[in-house]
Amino acid sequence: MDRVRAKKHLGQHFLKDLNIAERITTSMGAEAPKMVLEIGPGMGVLTQFLLKNKELDLHLVEIDRASVAYLKKKYPELENKIVEGDFLRMDLAKQFSEPFAVIGNFPYNISSQILFKLIENKDLIPELVGMFQKEVAERVAAGPGSKTYGVISVLLQAYYNIDYLFTVHENVFDPPPKVKSGVIRVYRNDRDKLPCDEKLFKRIVKVGFNQRRKTLSNSLKSILLDSKPQNEVFRKRPEQLSVQEFIELTNLIEKLIAEKS
Ligand code: SAH
């Protein structure tokens, strides 16, 4: 069968190493749902291993027509399980009536958008396993005090635990990407809902990290308006705060704002 010609604008880098492919597909937790959505299967290097696990109800979404045609030919049993389209435009709640896991060697050009879509659908997607560019994988897994700890780390870790599993060298791909890759496992923690105003939490995290070198009393001025917070947490920088401390900060700020009005 003719191989699919890799297209750069679709972030296509096909994994050649079968051991790594198998390792990714067996990294899902025991508790993960049996319904699984693979994003960007390409020529199916992960798919072939997922299909070996008969317990799984496997669905695929692939934007590239040539890859979809290749997969349907190679795995006729997938005929009705492949959505040809853009994962970012999928209405997941409509497509899936029960929780499912996400897996993939993801297209790196849309890494952040995949992660933000995960957060938006956190109650539908209890687990995600897969490969991102190493820098993104590290950022997602980073804890407070680390240079790479930022908005996506806090917003994901509010609802998910993250395990950084392993690093993958660029030469196991065709064509090789410019950067190394990292495989992570992301699975829900036990916070169903944050014990604070979730919208305000998100805003504080985003605005706070906009100027990550500044203290929170400076970077959050637009939210605090003219209230002069005394609490010592405001003398810290955003990268020093854990998720729990951001939650407490949100409650503190909500109180400050209420006192003003
Ligand atoms: N999983 C394969 C391919 C990885 S490359 C492997 O490991 O070899 C990333 C894949 O994602 C490509 O097949 C690309 O066509 C697909 N893709 C890119 N953007 C996408 C999108 N928005 N929705 C679904 N698939 C996408």
Coordinates of C-alpha atoms and ligand atoms in Angstrom, one line a residue:
M1 CA 0.0 0.0 0.0
D2 CA 1.3 3.5 -0.8
R3 CA 2.5 5.4 2.2
V4 CA 1.0 8.7 3.0
R5 CA 3.2 11.6 2.0
A6 CA 3.8 13.7 5.1
K7 CA 2.3 17.2 5.0
K8 CA 4.0 19.9 7.0
H9 CA 0.9 22.1 7.5
L10 CA -0.9 19.2 9.2
G11 CA 2.0 18.6 11.6
Q12 CA 2.6 15.2 10.1
H13 CA 5.5 13.3 11.6
F14 CA 5.0 9.6 11.4
L15 CA 6.4 7.5 14.2
K16 CA 8.6 4.7 13.0
D17 CA 9.5 3.0 16.3
L18 CA 7.1 0.2 17.1
N19 CA 8.3 -0.3 20.6
I20 CA 7.6 3.3 21.5
A21 CA 4.2 3.1 19.7
E22 CA 3.3 0.1 21.8
R23 CA 4.5 1.7 25.0
I24 CA 2.3 4.7 24.5
T25 CA -0.8 2.5 23.9
T26 CA -0.2 0.5 27.1
S27 CA 0.3 3.6 29.2
M28 CA -3.4 4.2 29.8
G29 CA -4.4 3.7 33.4
A30 CA -6.4 0.7 34.5
E31 CA -9.4 2.9 35.4
A32 CA -9.5 4.7 32.0
P33 CA -12.7 4.3 30.0
K34 CA -12.8 1.6 27.4
M35 CA -14.2 4.0 24.9
V36 CA -11.1 5.7 23.3
L37 CA -10.7 8.4 20.8
E38 CA -7.4 8.6 18.9
I39 CA -6.6 12.0 17.5
G40 CA -4.6 12.1 14.3
P41 CA -3.9 8.4 13.7
G42 CA -2.0 9.1 10.4
M43 CA -1.0 5.7 9.1
G44 CA -2.1 3.9 12.2
V45 CA 1.1 3.2 14.0
L46 CA -0.7 3.5 17.4
T47 CA -4.0 2.3 16.0
Q48 CA -2.6 -1.2 15.2
F49 CA -1.7 -1.7 18.9
L50 CA -5.0 -0.3 20.1
L51 CA -6.9 -2.7 17.9
K52 CA -5.1 -5.6 19.6
N53 CA -6.9 -4.7 22.8
K54 CA -10.3 -6.2 22.2
E55 CA -11.8 -4.5 25.3
L56 CA -11.5 -1.1 23.7
D57 CA -14.2 0.6 21.7
L58 CA -11.9 2.6 19.4
H59 CA -12.8 5.8 17.5
L60 CA -10.5 7.9 15.3
V61 CA -10.5 11.5 14.1
E62 CA -8.2 12.4 11.3
I63 CA -8.2 15.5 9.2
D64 CA -6.1 14.2 6.4
R65 CA -8.1 12.6 3.6
A66 CA -5.2 10.5 2.4
S67 CA -4.6 9.1 5.8
V68 CA -8.2 8.3 6.2
A69 CA -8.3 6.4 2.9
Y70 CA -5.1 4.6 3.9
L71 CA -6.6 3.5 7.2
K72 CA -9.9 2.4 5.8
K73 CA -8.1 0.2 3.3
K74 CA -5.7 -1.3 5.8
Y75 CA -8.3 -1.8 8.6
P76 CA -11.7 -2.3 7.0
E77 CA -13.2 -2.9 10.5
L78 CA -12.6 0.8 11.2
E79 CA -14.8 1.9 8.4
N80 CA -17.5 3.4 10.6
K81 CA -15.2 4.4 13.4
I82 CA -13.3 7.1 11.6
V83 CA -14.4 10.7 11.6
E84 CA -12.7 12.5 8.7
G85 CA -12.4 16.0 10.2
D86 CA -10.9 18.4 12.6
F87 CA -10.8 17.4 16.3
L88 CA -10.9 21.0 17.3
R89 CA -14.3 21.4 15.6
M90 CA -15.8 18.2 16.9
D91 CA -18.8 18.5 19.2
L92 CA -17.7 15.9 21.7
A93 CA -20.8 15.9 23.9
K94 CA -22.9 15.2 20.8
Q95 CA -20.6 12.5 19.5
F96 CA -20.0 10.7 22.8
S97 CA -22.8 10.1 25.3
E98 CA -20.4 8.6 27.9
P99 CA -16.9 9.4 29.1
F100 CA -14.0 8.4 26.9
A101 CA -10.2 8.5 26.9
V102 CA -8.1 10.4 24.4
I103 CA -4.9 9.0 22.9
G104 CA -2.5 10.2 20.2
N105 CA 0.8 11.3 18.8
F106 CA -0.8 14.7 18.6
P107 CA -0.3 17.2 15.8
Y108 CA 2.1 19.7 17.5
N109 CA 0.8 22.7 15.7
I110 CA -2.4 22.5 17.7
S111 CA -1.1 21.2 21.1
S112 CA -2.4 24.0 23.2
Q113 CA -5.8 23.9 21.6
I114 CA -6.1 20.2 22.2
L115 CA -5.2 20.8 25.9
F116 CA -7.7 23.7 26.3
K117 CA -10.4 21.5 24.7
L118 CA -9.5 18.8 27.1
I119 CA -10.2 21.2 30.1
E120 CA -13.4 22.3 28.6
N121 CA -14.6 18.7 28.3
K122 CA -13.0 17.5 31.6
D123 CA -16.1 15.7 32.7
L124 CA -16.3 13.8 29.5
I125 CA -12.6 13.0 29.2
P126 CA -11.1 11.5 32.4
E127 CA -7.9 10.6 30.8
L128 CA -5.5 11.5 28.0
V129 CA -2.3 9.7 27.0
G130 CA 0.0 10.8 24.3
M131 CA 2.9 12.7 22.8
F132 CA 3.5 16.4 22.5
Q133 CA 6.6 18.4 21.8
K134 CA 8.8 17.9 24.8
E135 CA 8.6 21.5 25.8
V136 CA 4.8 21.4 26.0
A137 CA 4.8 18.0 27.8
E138 CA 7.2 19.5 30.4
R139 CA 5.1 22.7 30.8
V140 CA 2.0 20.6 31.4
A141 CA 3.7 18.6 34.1
A142 CA 5.7 21.4 35.7
G143 CA 5.0 22.3 39.3
P144 CA 5.3 25.6 41.2
G145 CA 8.8 27.1 41.3
S146 CA 9.7 25.7 37.9
K147 CA 10.5 28.1 35.0
T148 CA 8.0 26.4 32.7
Y149 CA 5.1 26.4 35.2
G150 CA 2.4 28.6 33.6
V151 CA -1.2 29.0 32.7
I152 CA -1.7 25.6 31.1
S153 CA 0.0 23.8 34.0
V154 CA -2.3 25.5 36.6
L155 CA -5.5 25.1 34.6
L156 CA -4.9 21.5 33.8
Q157 CA -3.6 20.5 37.2
A158 CA -6.7 22.1 38.8
Y159 CA -8.5 19.0 37.5
Y160 CA -5.9 16.5 36.4
N161 CA -2.9 14.7 37.7
I162 CA 0.0 14.7 35.2
D163 CA 2.7 12.0 34.8
Y164 CA 5.6 12.8 32.5
L165 CA 6.3 9.3 31.2
F166 CA 9.3 9.5 28.8
T167 CA 11.2 11.6 26.2
V168 CA 11.3 10.6 22.5
H169 CA 14.2 11.4 20.2
E170 CA 13.4 13.2 16.9
N171 CA 15.1 10.5 14.7
V172 CA 12.3 8.0 15.3
F173 CA 9.9 10.0 13.1
D174 CA 9.6 10.4 9.4
P175 CA 10.2 13.2 8.7
P176 CA 12.0 14.1 12.0
P177 CA 10.5 17.1 13.8
K178 CA 12.9 19.9 14.9
V179 CA 12.4 19.2 18.6
K180 CA 12.3 16.3 21.0
S181 CA 8.9 14.9 22.1
G182 CA 7.5 13.9 25.5
V183 CA 4.8 11.4 26.4
I184 CA 2.5 12.3 29.2
R185 CA -0.4 10.7 31.0
V186 CA -3.1 13.1 32.2
Y187 CA -5.9 11.8 34.5
R188 CA -8.6 13.4 36.6
N189 CA -7.8 14.2 40.2
D190 CA -10.6 14.2 42.8
R191 CA -11.6 17.9 42.4
D192 CA -15.0 17.7 40.8
K193 CA -15.4 21.4 41.0
L194 CA -13.1 24.0 42.4
P195 CA -14.1 25.4 45.8
C196 CA -14.0 28.9 44.4
D197 CA -15.5 31.0 41.6
E198 CA -14.1 29.0 38.6
K199 CA -14.3 31.9 36.1
L200 CA -12.5 34.3 38.4
F201 CA -9.9 31.6 39.1
K202 CA -9.2 31.2 35.4
R203 CA -9.0 35.0 34.9
I204 CA -6.6 35.4 37.9
V205 CA -4.3 32.6 36.5
K206 CA -4.3 34.1 33.0
V207 CA -3.8 37.7 34.0
G208 CA -1.3 36.8 36.7
F209 CA 1.0 34.9 34.3
N210 CA 0.7 37.7 31.7
Q211 CA 3.5 39.4 33.7
R212 CA 5.1 36.5 35.4
R213 CA 8.1 38.5 36.8
K214 CA 5.9 40.9 38.7
T215 CA 4.3 40.4 42.1
L216 CA 0.6 39.5 42.1
S217 CA -0.3 42.9 43.6
N218 CA 1.1 44.5 40.5
S219 CA 0.1 42.0 37.8
L220 CA -3.5 41.7 39.2
K221 CA -4.2 45.5 39.3
S222 CA -6.9 45.3 36.6
I223 CA -8.8 42.8 38.8
L224 CA -8.1 44.3 42.2
L225 CA -8.9 47.8 41.0
D226 CA -8.0 50.3 43.8
S227 CA -8.2 47.8 46.7
K228 CA -4.9 47.6 48.5
P229 CA -4.5 43.9 49.5
Q230 CA -2.5 43.4 52.7
N231 CA -2.2 39.6 52.6
E232 CA 1.4 38.5 52.0
V233 CA 0.4 36.2 49.1
F234 CA 0.2 39.4 46.9
R235 CA 3.9 39.9 47.4
K236 CA 4.6 36.6 45.6
R237 CA 5.0 35.9 41.9
P238 CA 2.4 33.7 40.0
E239 CA 5.0 30.9 39.4
Q240 CA 5.3 30.4 43.2
L241 CA 1.7 29.5 43.7
S242 CA 0.3 26.0 43.8
V243 CA -3.2 25.2 42.4
Q244 CA -4.5 25.2 46.0
E245 CA -3.0 28.6 46.6
F246 CA -4.5 30.0 43.4
I247 CA -7.9 28.7 44.7
E248 CA -7.3 30.5 48.1
L249 CA -6.2 33.6 46.3
T250 CA -9.4 33.5 44.2
N251 CA -11.6 33.4 47.3
L252 CA -9.5 36.2 48.9
I253 CA -10.0 38.4 45.9
E254 CA -13.7 37.6 45.6
K255 CA -14.0 38.8 49.2
L256 CA -11.9 42.0 48.5
I257 CA -14.1 42.8 45.5
A258 CA -17.3 42.3 47.4
E259 CA -16.1 44.5 50.3
K260 CA -15.5 47.3 47.8
S261 CA -18.9 47.3 46.3
Ligands
SAH1 N1 -0.3 9.2 15.0 C1 0.5 9.2 13.8 C2 0.5 10.5 13.1 C3 1.1 11.6 13.9 S1 1.2 13.2 13.0 C4 1.9 8.7 14.0 O1 2.2 8.6 15.2 O2 2.6 8.3 13.1 C5 -0.2 14.0 13.5 C6 -1.5 13.5 12.8 O3 -2.6 14.4 13.2 C7 -1.4 13.6 11.3 O4 -1.9 12.4 10.8 C8 -2.4 14.8 10.9 O5 -3.0 14.6 9.6 C9 -3.4 14.7 12.0 N2 -4.0 16.0 12.3 C10 -3.5 17.3 12.2 N3 -4.4 18.2 12.6 C11 -5.5 17.5 12.9 C12 -6.8 17.9 13.4 N4 -7.1 19.2 13.6 N5 -7.7 17.0 13.7 C13 -7.4 15.7 13.5 N6 -6.3 15.2 13.1 C14 -5.3 16.1 12.8

